[in-house]
Amino acid sequence: MWKFCGTAIICVLLAYLPGAVLAEEVSKEQIKGLDEQVQEIKSEALGIAAALSGLEEKLLHPSNTQLSLFVALAEDDDFRLDAVEVQLDGKVVANHLYTFKELEALQQGGVQRLHTGNIRTGQHDLQVTLIGKSPGGAEYRHTADFTIEKGIGPKLVELVLAGPGANTKSISKKDW
Amino acid sequence: MFSRIMCLLGVGFATSCFAAEAPSGELKDLFFGEALYYAHQGDYFDAIARLDAELWQHYGLDDPELDSFYFHVNQAEFSVGDFELSYRMHRRAGRAVEAVLEGNVDEAVRNEAAYRLARIYFQKDQPVNALHALERIQGRVPDRIRDDLSFLRAQVYMATGRFAEAAKILEPLQRADGYAGFAAYNRGIALLRDNEQTAGIRALDQAGQVRGTQRGTLAIRDKANLVLGSKLLDGDRPEEAKQFLERVRLQGPFSTRALLGSGWADASAERYERALVPWSILAKRNVTDESVQEALLAVPYAYGKLGVYGKAALGYGSALEAFGGEIDKLDRSIKSIREGKFLEALTREELKQDKNWMVKLRSLPEAPETYYLMQLMASHDFQASLQNYLDLEALRKRLVVWTEDLDAYEDLIAVRRAYYEPLLPDIDAQFRRLDSRMRLRMEQRDRLDERLQAMLISPRPGFLATAEERVITERISILEEQLKNTRVSEKILHRIRRLKGLIHWRIHTEYDQRLTDAHQHLRQLDGIVEDLRNQYTSFVRTRQAATQSYQGHETAIRQQRRRVRDVREPVKNLMARQGHMLETMAVNELERRRTRLEEFQIKARFAMADSYDRATKAQADREAKALAEAAKAKASSEAEERSTGEAEAPSEPPGESAAQ
């Protein structure tokens, strides 16, 4: 029966010895070799992604008509953003429901590209509606209207959203 | 990648060594924020692609310091390395960090790069290379990585056998935020490996009592207690071992092994009743766990030692039944893996949304019993292989989407060509006519401007005569010509002279005002000309955009299509090989567990037979003993009766006594 005891101790000790569970048929060298090939493929795929991204921009959103809308959250604001809707010249161009991961990414300082489209040069009406919940759990909805001026180059607009308790405006626009 | 490194080695460093850092937390570039957004969600492919594009664009600028990305460039260099590391592209991350190290950068930046390089090497199980990278760190180290660097250095020292130095580094780190339990645990292990038994046990004891409520802290506390308890048990110190094993939480990931060890601690001191307490708790848990399976044998073993052979035999019987069921389950799981169900289950979309996907996997139909694979799945090699497989699957899907995108681009171009090509010749002809008219007017305007400028120096009032004045002057000249050879009255001649004088007077006296008005009109005209020019430029741009929307993309699309096609096949092959490797690992693990269960089955059968023998023998002994005692009792009662009978015989008839 001491064999059982021995097995128990070995099991426990194995837990902090690295790589002890691997079967013989799959060697470290095989794993490493395959891993390196996967890395090469990933690198090539990243190159394709970059080239396709450039091609997409040229074909679908040339700089003279390009409009990109970005969404960020105000710093240290813990309200829960549920959804954002954006209307451009009275038409809904973006409507996004946030997952928990997306919300966390925004809270950690990430900036979401909500919409990329094409507009003519000149003035355009922009209406932004946010729906969320305050830290206390109350429903929170706010709409703000802006005017954007589209010039010859690409137009980048950042929308900074804040909760009801924040010192800043609920929705503020920043032209880049 | 190569281009990026060259880029980093070239203009990159000239910029980055002077690059300003954005004030803490303040975002100066939207695209950098976008890359972070993807990275914070664990979508490292998109994060790297965005940052790569930004870095490439930034270093391609004539004046990169005017670009908003300039404020984040140092951070971005490291971030892209971090993202590559998280995306398991260690080689690329390592090359990028090496490039930073070789560049003309600030001491703190270089030290941080060396730290990151060492971390990459350590993660790739190359501790000697990690040590070399750490040796390159000299001078100022950024505060935010100071503790991380110390912990990594200690880990590298431990991996290279320098346990005493590791313990020395870890000692102050025990008080650092976020490292309390981890530093104490590693210090304990380092001291034990350095044969400092007493100090090592004390350090593990400290790690086993570290305060905190976070999952990581609780887990390291349990692990320290378990390791210490197991070590003491192994060193034949069961009394001490038990107190540490009992510190392990009953619901944590180490609880089953702690309960098993706790039972063995009692059993080795021959306190089998007490050993039954943890083992009985353990035996009721999930039977797929290795410790639980061992407890199923340990419980009847303890009953056997206590002489309760019947219960022991029943226990072994239950264990045999459970092992049989588990072996069947393992056979089904192995079959399921060999049929490819495991890989199918691993790539299910719904699992990716759940952190406990590994646990959920077992509830899927026809999926193998993943509880048996938990230990394997937690191993670094399996995780790395699994992540590679999932990354390849994601790449495969991307490649399908990209192929469809390229098809869509070609369709788009065809539609645009079909729309624009019939329209453009007519538009171009109209434009050429308008263009020549516009050029003519512009030349006229320029001539007017030149004249007006000249008139500022040498006044020419005649140039500013109105059309009516010019007509009148012309008619007067004609009249004068007609009357030259004709006798006319002085009165008429006087009238003509008067009219000429009047016109001359008006032109000369109004000259200044007229010149001012002419300048004003020219300025007004300039405004109109400017609008016209803008329209002209806008038209030219739109015209160019129309052509560019369908011309000149064929080569790019063809190249990308070829690249996508070239990658699709290797991805498919690599997926197959990686998948096969995962299946082999899983099958090996399940077969190992099956072999172990089969050994347990043999032991249980022998032990059950032995217990039945002992139980039968004990029963026989008890019965023999009972018979002996009964015979003895009968004999003594007969003797008693006899003596009583002798005393009472004269008063009773003998028949009555027999009847009684």
Short mmCIF file of N, CA and C in Angstrom, two decimals, chain A residues 1-5 7-9 11-17 19 21-28 30-53 55-56 58-60 64 70 75 96 98-99 101-106 108-113 121 152 156-158 174 176, chain B residues 1 25 27-31 33-34 36-37 40-41 45 48-49 87-92 124-125 185 189 223 226-227 230 233-234 257 260 264 268 294 297-298 301 375 379 381 385 388 391-392 395 402 406 409 412-413 416 541 545 549 553 556-557 560 563-564 567 570-571 574 577-578 581 584-585 588-589 596 600 603:
data_model
loop_
_atom_site.label_atom_id
_atom_site.label_comp_id
_atom_site.label_asym_id
_atom_site.label_seq_id
_atom_site.Cartn_x
_atom_site.Cartn_y
_atom_site.Cartn_z
N MET A 1 0.82 -1.23 0.00
CA MET A 1 0.00 0.00 0.00
C MET A 1 0.85 1.28 0.00
N TRP A 2 2.10 1.10 0.43
CA TRP A 2 2.97 2.28 0.44
C TRP A 2 3.22 2.83 -0.95
N LYS A 3 2.92 1.91 -1.89
CA LYS A 3 3.06 2.38 -3.28
C LYS A 3 2.06 3.50 -3.56
N PHE A 4 0.90 3.40 -3.01
CA PHE A 4 -0.12 4.46 -3.19
C PHE A 4 0.42 5.78 -2.65
N CYS A 5 0.99 5.64 -1.46
CA CYS A 5 1.51 6.83 -0.78
C CYS A 5 2.60 7.47 -1.65
N THR A 7 2.98 7.19 -4.84
CA THR A 7 2.36 7.80 -6.04
C THR A 7 1.81 9.18 -5.70
N ALA A 8 1.15 9.27 -4.55
CA ALA A 8 0.57 10.56 -4.16
C ALA A 8 1.63 11.63 -4.05
N ILE A 9 2.73 11.28 -3.42
CA ILE A 9 3.79 12.27 -3.22
C ILE A 9 4.40 12.66 -4.57
N CYS A 11 2.97 12.56 -7.45
CA CYS A 11 2.00 13.41 -8.18
C CYS A 11 2.12 14.86 -7.74
N VAL A 12 2.20 15.06 -6.44
CA VAL A 12 2.28 16.41 -5.90
C VAL A 12 3.57 17.08 -6.34
N LEU A 13 4.66 16.34 -6.23
CA LEU A 13 5.95 16.93 -6.58
C LEU A 13 6.05 17.23 -8.08
N LEU A 14 5.41 16.39 -8.87
CA LEU A 14 5.43 16.61 -10.32
C LEU A 14 4.78 17.94 -10.69
N ALA A 15 3.85 18.35 -9.85
CA ALA A 15 3.11 19.57 -10.15
C ALA A 15 4.03 20.77 -10.29
N TYR A 16 5.16 20.78 -9.58
CA TYR A 16 6.03 21.94 -9.75
C TYR A 16 7.31 21.62 -10.51
N LEU A 17 7.35 20.49 -11.14
CA LEU A 17 8.46 20.22 -12.07
C LEU A 17 7.92 20.44 -13.49
N GLY A 19 7.05 20.55 -17.41
CA GLY A 19 7.13 19.67 -18.56
C GLY A 19 7.16 18.19 -18.26
N VAL A 21 4.59 16.22 -17.76
CA VAL A 21 3.42 15.46 -18.18
C VAL A 21 3.46 15.03 -19.65
N LEU A 22 4.43 15.57 -20.38
CA LEU A 22 4.41 15.33 -21.81
C LEU A 22 4.74 13.88 -22.15
N ALA A 23 3.95 13.33 -23.06
CA ALA A 23 4.20 11.96 -23.48
C ALA A 23 5.42 11.91 -24.39
N GLU A 24 5.99 10.72 -24.53
CA GLU A 24 7.25 10.58 -25.27
C GLU A 24 7.08 10.81 -26.76
N GLU A 25 5.91 10.46 -27.28
CA GLU A 25 5.72 10.50 -28.73
C GLU A 25 5.80 11.91 -29.31
N VAL A 26 5.51 12.91 -28.50
CA VAL A 26 5.60 14.29 -28.99
C VAL A 26 6.79 14.95 -28.30
N SER A 27 7.84 15.16 -29.07
CA SER A 27 9.07 15.69 -28.45
C SER A 27 9.04 17.21 -28.42
N LYS A 28 9.89 17.76 -27.58
CA LYS A 28 10.03 19.22 -27.47
C LYS A 28 10.46 19.81 -28.81
N GLN A 30 9.85 18.66 -31.80
CA GLN A 30 8.72 18.68 -32.73
C GLN A 30 7.84 19.90 -32.46
N ILE A 31 7.57 20.13 -31.18
CA ILE A 31 6.72 21.26 -30.80
C ILE A 31 7.37 22.56 -31.24
N LYS A 32 8.68 22.67 -30.97
CA LYS A 32 9.41 23.90 -31.30
C LYS A 32 9.43 24.12 -32.81
N GLY A 33 9.71 23.04 -33.55
CA GLY A 33 9.79 23.15 -35.01
C GLY A 33 8.49 23.62 -35.62
N LEU A 34 7.41 23.05 -35.16
CA LEU A 34 6.09 23.42 -35.66
C LEU A 34 5.75 24.87 -35.27
N ASP A 35 6.12 25.20 -34.05
CA ASP A 35 5.85 26.55 -33.54
C ASP A 35 6.55 27.59 -34.42
N GLU A 36 7.78 27.30 -34.81
CA GLU A 36 8.51 28.26 -35.64
C GLU A 36 7.85 28.42 -37.01
N GLN A 37 7.35 27.33 -37.55
CA GLN A 37 6.66 27.41 -38.85
C GLN A 37 5.37 28.23 -38.72
N VAL A 38 4.69 28.04 -37.61
CA VAL A 38 3.45 28.80 -37.38
C VAL A 38 3.78 30.29 -37.28
N GLN A 39 4.89 30.60 -36.63
CA GLN A 39 5.28 32.00 -36.50
C GLN A 39 5.56 32.62 -37.87
N GLU A 40 6.19 31.85 -38.73
CA GLU A 40 6.48 32.35 -40.09
C GLU A 40 5.18 32.66 -40.83
N ILE A 41 4.23 31.76 -40.71
CA ILE A 41 2.94 31.95 -41.39
C ILE A 41 2.22 33.18 -40.84
N LYS A 42 2.29 33.34 -39.54
CA LYS A 42 1.64 34.50 -38.91
C LYS A 42 2.25 35.79 -39.45
N SER A 43 3.57 35.78 -39.58
CA SER A 43 4.27 36.96 -40.06
C SER A 43 3.82 37.30 -41.49
N GLU A 44 3.72 36.28 -42.32
CA GLU A 44 3.29 36.48 -43.70
C GLU A 44 1.84 36.99 -43.72
N ALA A 45 1.01 36.41 -42.87
CA ALA A 45 -0.40 36.84 -42.81
C ALA A 45 -0.51 38.31 -42.38
N LEU A 46 0.35 38.72 -41.45
CA LEU A 46 0.34 40.12 -41.02
C LEU A 46 0.72 41.04 -42.19
N GLY A 47 1.66 40.58 -42.99
CA GLY A 47 2.05 41.36 -44.17
C GLY A 47 0.89 41.51 -45.14
N ILE A 48 0.17 40.42 -45.35
CA ILE A 48 -1.00 40.47 -46.25
C ILE A 48 -2.06 41.41 -45.67
N ALA A 49 -2.26 41.31 -44.36
CA ALA A 49 -3.28 42.16 -43.71
C ALA A 49 -2.96 43.63 -43.93
N ALA A 50 -1.67 43.99 -43.79
CA ALA A 50 -1.27 45.39 -43.97
C ALA A 50 -1.53 45.83 -45.41
N ALA A 51 -1.14 44.97 -46.37
CA ALA A 51 -1.33 45.32 -47.78
C ALA A 51 -2.81 45.44 -48.11
N LEU A 52 -3.61 44.52 -47.60
CA LEU A 52 -5.05 44.56 -47.88
C LEU A 52 -5.71 45.78 -47.24
N SER A 53 -5.21 46.14 -46.07
CA SER A 53 -5.77 47.30 -45.39
C SER A 53 -5.53 48.57 -46.23
N LEU A 55 -5.03 48.63 -49.48
CA LEU A 55 -5.85 48.49 -50.69
C LEU A 55 -7.31 48.86 -50.40
N GLU A 56 -7.79 48.38 -49.29
CA GLU A 56 -9.18 48.66 -48.89
C GLU A 56 -9.41 50.16 -48.72
N LYS A 58 -7.71 52.59 -50.11
CA LYS A 58 -7.66 53.27 -51.41
C LYS A 58 -8.95 53.05 -52.20
N LEU A 59 -9.45 51.82 -52.14
CA LEU A 59 -10.62 51.48 -52.94
C LEU A 59 -11.93 51.97 -52.33
N LEU A 60 -12.06 51.78 -51.03
CA LEU A 60 -13.36 52.06 -50.40
C LEU A 60 -13.44 53.43 -49.73
N ASN A 64 -9.93 61.83 -49.99
CA ASN A 64 -10.72 63.05 -50.22
C ASN A 64 -12.16 62.94 -49.73
N PHE A 70 -14.35 57.84 -34.21
CA PHE A 70 -13.74 57.03 -33.15
C PHE A 70 -14.48 57.28 -31.84
N GLU A 75 -11.81 59.63 -19.02
CA GLU A 75 -10.92 58.99 -18.06
C GLU A 75 -11.60 58.78 -16.70
N HIS A 96 -23.93 50.47 -32.48
CA HIS A 96 -23.08 49.43 -31.91
C HIS A 96 -23.51 49.08 -30.48
N TYR A 98 -22.28 47.14 -27.11
CA TYR A 98 -20.96 46.80 -26.56
C TYR A 98 -20.97 45.50 -25.77
N THR A 99 -19.98 44.66 -26.04
CA THR A 99 -19.78 43.46 -25.22
C THR A 99 -18.96 43.87 -24.01
N LYS A 101 -16.13 42.69 -23.10
CA LYS A 101 -14.71 42.82 -23.47
C LYS A 101 -14.43 44.16 -24.13
N GLU A 102 -15.35 44.57 -24.99
CA GLU A 102 -15.17 45.85 -25.69
C GLU A 102 -15.21 47.01 -24.70
N LEU A 103 -16.14 46.91 -23.74
CA LEU A 103 -16.27 47.96 -22.74
C LEU A 103 -15.00 48.04 -21.89
N GLU A 104 -14.49 46.89 -21.52
CA GLU A 104 -13.25 46.85 -20.73
C GLU A 104 -12.09 47.47 -21.51
N ALA A 105 -12.04 47.16 -22.80
CA ALA A 105 -10.96 47.70 -23.64
C ALA A 105 -11.06 49.22 -23.72
N LEU A 106 -12.28 49.73 -23.79
CA LEU A 106 -12.45 51.19 -23.82
C LEU A 106 -12.06 51.79 -22.48
N GLN A 108 -9.92 50.76 -20.48
CA GLN A 108 -8.46 50.71 -20.28
C GLN A 108 -7.72 51.67 -21.21
N GLY A 109 -8.47 52.52 -21.90
CA GLY A 109 -7.81 53.53 -22.74
C GLY A 109 -7.82 53.24 -24.21
N GLY A 110 -8.47 52.17 -24.62
CA GLY A 110 -8.55 51.86 -26.05
C GLY A 110 -9.50 52.81 -26.75
N VAL A 111 -9.31 52.97 -28.05
CA VAL A 111 -10.18 53.82 -28.86
C VAL A 111 -10.77 52.96 -29.97
N GLN A 112 -12.10 52.99 -30.07
CA GLN A 112 -12.77 52.15 -31.06
C GLN A 112 -13.06 52.94 -32.34
N ARG A 113 -12.71 52.36 -33.47
CA ARG A 113 -13.11 53.00 -34.73
C ARG A 113 -14.54 52.52 -35.00
N THR A 121 -17.10 67.01 -49.41
CA THR A 121 -16.51 68.12 -48.66
C THR A 121 -17.63 69.09 -48.27
N ILE A 152 -10.52 68.58 -47.74
CA ILE A 152 -10.02 67.71 -48.81
C ILE A 152 -9.43 66.42 -48.25
N LEU A 156 -10.99 62.90 -39.34
CA LEU A 156 -11.01 62.01 -38.17
C LEU A 156 -11.71 62.73 -37.03
N VAL A 157 -12.72 62.10 -36.48
CA VAL A 157 -13.48 62.71 -35.38
C VAL A 157 -13.50 61.75 -34.20
N GLU A 158 -13.14 62.27 -33.04
CA GLU A 158 -13.18 61.44 -31.83
C GLU A 158 -14.38 61.86 -30.98
N LYS A 174 -14.09 65.80 -30.74
CA LYS A 174 -12.76 66.37 -30.95
C LYS A 174 -12.35 66.08 -32.39
N TRP A 176 -9.57 65.79 -35.25
CA TRP A 176 -8.12 65.49 -35.31
C TRP A 176 -7.56 65.92 -36.64
N MET B 1 8.46 41.94 -41.98
CA MET B 1 9.19 42.07 -40.72
C MET B 1 10.57 42.66 -40.93
N GLY B 25 -0.91 58.65 -19.73
CA GLY B 25 -2.33 58.38 -19.95
C GLY B 25 -2.96 59.17 -21.07
N LEU B 27 -3.76 60.39 -24.64
CA LEU B 27 -3.64 59.79 -25.97
C LEU B 27 -3.44 60.89 -27.00
N LYS B 28 -2.38 60.75 -27.78
CA LYS B 28 -2.07 61.78 -28.76
C LYS B 28 -2.32 61.29 -30.18
N ASP B 29 -2.61 60.03 -30.33
CA ASP B 29 -2.82 59.50 -31.67
C ASP B 29 -3.96 58.47 -31.64
N LEU B 30 -4.96 58.72 -32.46
CA LEU B 30 -6.15 57.86 -32.45
C LEU B 30 -5.83 56.43 -32.87
N PHE B 31 -4.92 56.29 -33.82
CA PHE B 31 -4.63 54.95 -34.34
C PHE B 31 -3.86 54.11 -33.32
N GLY B 33 -4.44 54.43 -30.14
CA GLY B 33 -5.54 54.04 -29.25
C GLY B 33 -6.35 52.89 -29.83
N GLU B 34 -6.48 52.89 -31.15
CA GLU B 34 -7.23 51.81 -31.81
C GLU B 34 -6.50 50.47 -31.65
N LEU B 36 -4.54 49.70 -29.22
CA LEU B 36 -4.71 49.29 -27.82
C LEU B 36 -6.09 48.65 -27.60
N TYR B 37 -7.09 49.21 -28.28
CA TYR B 37 -8.46 48.69 -28.16
C TYR B 37 -8.51 47.21 -28.56
N HIS B 40 -6.38 45.11 -25.91
CA HIS B 40 -7.06 44.90 -24.62
C HIS B 40 -8.14 43.82 -24.72
N GLN B 41 -8.58 43.54 -25.93
CA GLN B 41 -9.58 42.47 -26.10
C GLN B 41 -8.92 41.14 -26.44
N PHE B 45 -3.72 40.02 -33.36
CA PHE B 45 -3.44 40.10 -34.80
C PHE B 45 -3.76 41.50 -35.32
N ILE B 48 -1.42 44.20 -33.83
CA ILE B 48 -0.09 44.26 -34.46
C ILE B 48 -0.20 44.88 -35.85
N ALA B 49 -1.23 44.43 -36.60
CA ALA B 49 -1.39 44.95 -37.97
C ALA B 49 -1.54 46.48 -37.95
N TYR B 87 0.91 37.22 -29.07
CA TYR B 87 0.42 36.48 -30.24
C TYR B 87 1.36 35.31 -30.54
N ARG B 88 2.22 35.02 -29.61
CA ARG B 88 3.15 33.89 -29.69
C ARG B 88 4.05 33.95 -30.91
N MET B 89 4.53 35.19 -31.17
CA MET B 89 5.51 35.35 -32.26
C MET B 89 6.83 35.76 -31.60
N HIS B 90 7.39 34.82 -30.86
CA HIS B 90 8.56 35.13 -30.05
C HIS B 90 9.76 35.57 -30.88
N ARG B 91 9.93 34.91 -32.02
CA ARG B 91 11.11 35.22 -32.83
C ARG B 91 11.06 36.66 -33.34
N ARG B 92 9.88 37.02 -33.84
CA ARG B 92 9.72 38.37 -34.38
C ARG B 92 9.84 39.41 -33.26
N LYS B 124 10.62 31.13 -23.72
CA LYS B 124 10.92 30.12 -24.73
C LYS B 124 11.86 29.05 -24.19
N ASP B 125 11.99 28.99 -22.86
CA ASP B 125 12.78 27.95 -22.22
C ASP B 125 14.26 28.04 -22.63
N TYR B 185 7.06 32.03 -2.32
CA TYR B 185 7.01 30.64 -2.78
C TYR B 185 8.29 30.29 -3.54
N ILE B 189 11.32 27.59 -2.69
CA ILE B 189 11.80 26.54 -3.60
C ILE B 189 13.31 26.71 -3.84
N LYS B 223 -0.65 26.28 -3.07
CA LYS B 223 0.43 25.51 -3.68
C LYS B 223 1.61 25.42 -2.71
N LEU B 226 0.78 22.91 -0.06
CA LEU B 226 0.78 21.56 -0.62
C LEU B 226 2.21 21.04 -0.84
N VAL B 227 3.03 21.91 -1.43
CA VAL B 227 4.41 21.50 -1.70
C VAL B 227 5.15 21.23 -0.39
N SER B 230 3.81 18.04 1.20
CA SER B 230 4.27 16.85 0.47
C SER B 230 5.74 16.58 0.76
N LEU B 233 6.05 15.15 4.22
CA LEU B 233 5.52 13.78 4.21
C LEU B 233 6.56 12.83 3.60
N ASP B 234 7.19 13.32 2.54
CA ASP B 234 8.24 12.55 1.89
C ASP B 234 9.44 12.37 2.81
N ARG B 257 -5.38 16.89 -3.93
CA ARG B 257 -4.07 16.35 -3.58
C ARG B 257 -3.75 16.58 -2.10
N LEU B 260 -5.68 14.01 -0.07
CA LEU B 260 -5.03 12.70 -0.20
C LEU B 260 -3.79 12.65 0.69
N TRP B 264 -2.70 10.38 3.99
CA TRP B 264 -1.47 9.57 4.09
C TRP B 264 -0.63 9.97 5.30
N SER B 268 0.40 7.11 7.78
CA SER B 268 1.79 6.76 8.07
C SER B 268 2.05 6.77 9.57
N GLU B 294 -7.34 7.45 -6.40
CA GLU B 294 -6.46 6.83 -5.41
C GLU B 294 -7.18 6.71 -4.06
N LEU B 297 -9.20 3.66 -3.44
CA LEU B 297 -8.45 2.50 -2.93
C LEU B 297 -8.00 2.72 -1.49
N ALA B 298 -7.72 3.98 -1.17
CA ALA B 298 -7.19 4.29 0.16
C ALA B 298 -8.23 4.05 1.25
N TYR B 301 -8.51 0.49 2.05
CA TYR B 301 -7.22 0.12 2.65
C TYR B 301 -7.24 0.45 4.15
N GLN B 375 -5.00 18.37 -16.58
CA GLN B 375 -3.59 18.52 -16.22
C GLN B 375 -2.75 18.74 -17.48
N SER B 379 -0.63 22.32 -19.12
CA SER B 379 0.82 22.33 -19.35
C SER B 379 1.17 23.33 -20.44
N ASP B 381 3.36 23.24 -22.90
CA ASP B 381 3.49 22.72 -24.27
C ASP B 381 2.14 22.52 -24.92
N SER B 385 0.69 24.65 -28.09
CA SER B 385 0.23 23.96 -29.30
C SER B 385 -1.23 24.27 -29.58
N ASN B 388 -1.58 27.76 -30.89
CA ASN B 388 -1.14 27.78 -32.29
C ASN B 388 -2.24 27.24 -33.20
N ASP B 391 -4.92 29.80 -33.40
CA ASP B 391 -4.46 30.92 -34.24
C ASP B 391 -4.52 30.54 -35.72
N LEU B 392 -4.11 29.30 -36.01
CA LEU B 392 -4.15 28.84 -37.40
C LEU B 392 -5.58 28.77 -37.92
N LEU B 395 -6.56 32.19 -38.66
CA LEU B 395 -5.91 32.62 -39.90
C LEU B 395 -6.62 32.02 -41.11
N TRP B 402 -10.49 37.13 -46.76
CA TRP B 402 -9.66 37.96 -47.65
C TRP B 402 -9.90 37.58 -49.11
N LEU B 406 -11.20 40.15 -51.89
CA LEU B 406 -10.53 40.42 -53.16
C LEU B 406 -11.50 40.23 -54.33
N TYR B 409 -13.61 43.29 -54.33
CA TYR B 409 -12.90 44.45 -54.88
C TYR B 409 -12.91 44.40 -56.41
N LEU B 412 -16.28 45.37 -57.60
CA LEU B 412 -16.44 46.81 -57.39
C LEU B 412 -15.76 47.59 -58.52
N ILE B 413 -14.56 47.16 -58.82
CA ILE B 413 -13.79 47.83 -59.88
C ILE B 413 -14.51 47.68 -61.22
N ARG B 416 -17.48 50.01 -61.28
CA ARG B 416 -17.04 51.40 -61.43
C ARG B 416 -16.59 51.66 -62.87
N ARG B 541 -9.65 66.76 -59.10
CA ARG B 541 -9.46 65.72 -58.08
C ARG B 541 -10.52 64.62 -58.23
N ALA B 545 -10.01 60.88 -59.02
CA ALA B 545 -10.54 59.84 -58.12
C ALA B 545 -11.39 58.84 -58.89
N SER B 549 -10.42 55.08 -59.02
CA SER B 549 -11.30 54.12 -58.34
C SER B 549 -11.38 52.79 -59.08
N HIS B 553 -5.35 49.07 -59.86
CA HIS B 553 -5.42 48.17 -58.69
C HIS B 553 -5.23 46.71 -59.09
N ALA B 556 -2.01 45.08 -57.77
CA ALA B 556 -2.03 44.89 -56.30
C ALA B 556 -2.96 43.74 -55.93
N ILE B 557 -4.13 43.71 -56.54
CA ILE B 557 -5.09 42.65 -56.22
C ILE B 557 -4.54 41.28 -56.63
N GLN B 560 -1.86 40.26 -54.11
CA GLN B 560 -2.41 39.84 -52.82
C GLN B 560 -3.14 38.51 -52.94
N ARG B 563 -0.55 35.93 -52.84
CA ARG B 563 -0.01 35.76 -51.47
C ARG B 563 -0.99 34.96 -50.62
N VAL B 564 -2.28 35.33 -50.74
CA VAL B 564 -3.30 34.63 -49.95
C VAL B 564 -3.33 33.15 -50.34
N VAL B 567 -0.44 31.18 -48.98
CA VAL B 567 -0.46 30.94 -47.53
C VAL B 567 -1.52 29.91 -47.15
N PRO B 570 -0.13 26.14 -46.85
CA PRO B 570 0.68 25.90 -45.64
C PRO B 570 -0.14 25.98 -44.35
N VAL B 571 -1.09 26.90 -44.31
CA VAL B 571 -1.94 27.00 -43.10
C VAL B 571 -2.71 25.70 -42.90
N LEU B 574 -0.23 23.01 -41.82
CA LEU B 574 0.22 23.22 -40.43
C LEU B 574 -0.89 22.90 -39.44
N ARG B 577 -1.04 19.22 -39.03
CA ARG B 577 0.06 18.70 -38.21
C ARG B 577 -0.10 19.09 -36.75
N GLN B 578 -0.48 20.36 -36.55
CA GLN B 578 -0.66 20.83 -35.17
C GLN B 578 -1.82 20.08 -34.51
N MET B 581 -0.77 16.68 -33.57
CA MET B 581 0.07 16.73 -32.37
C MET B 581 -0.78 16.84 -31.10
N THR B 584 -2.43 13.55 -30.47
CA THR B 584 -1.47 12.58 -29.93
C THR B 584 -1.24 12.83 -28.45
N MET B 585 -1.05 14.10 -28.12
CA MET B 585 -0.82 14.46 -26.71
C MET B 585 -2.01 14.02 -25.86
N ASN B 588 -2.25 10.19 -25.67
CA ASN B 588 -1.20 9.69 -24.77
C ASN B 588 -1.59 9.87 -23.31
N GLU B 589 -2.11 11.06 -23.04
CA GLU B 589 -2.50 11.36 -21.66
C GLU B 589 -3.63 10.42 -21.22
N ARG B 596 -3.00 3.52 -15.71
CA ARG B 596 -2.98 3.69 -14.26
C ARG B 596 -4.23 3.05 -13.63
N PHE B 600 -4.67 0.01 -11.01
CA PHE B 600 -5.53 0.13 -9.82
C PHE B 600 -6.54 -1.01 -9.75
N LYS B 603 -4.85 -4.09 -8.50
CA LYS B 603 -4.61 -3.97 -7.06
C LYS B 603 -5.92 -4.14 -6.29
#
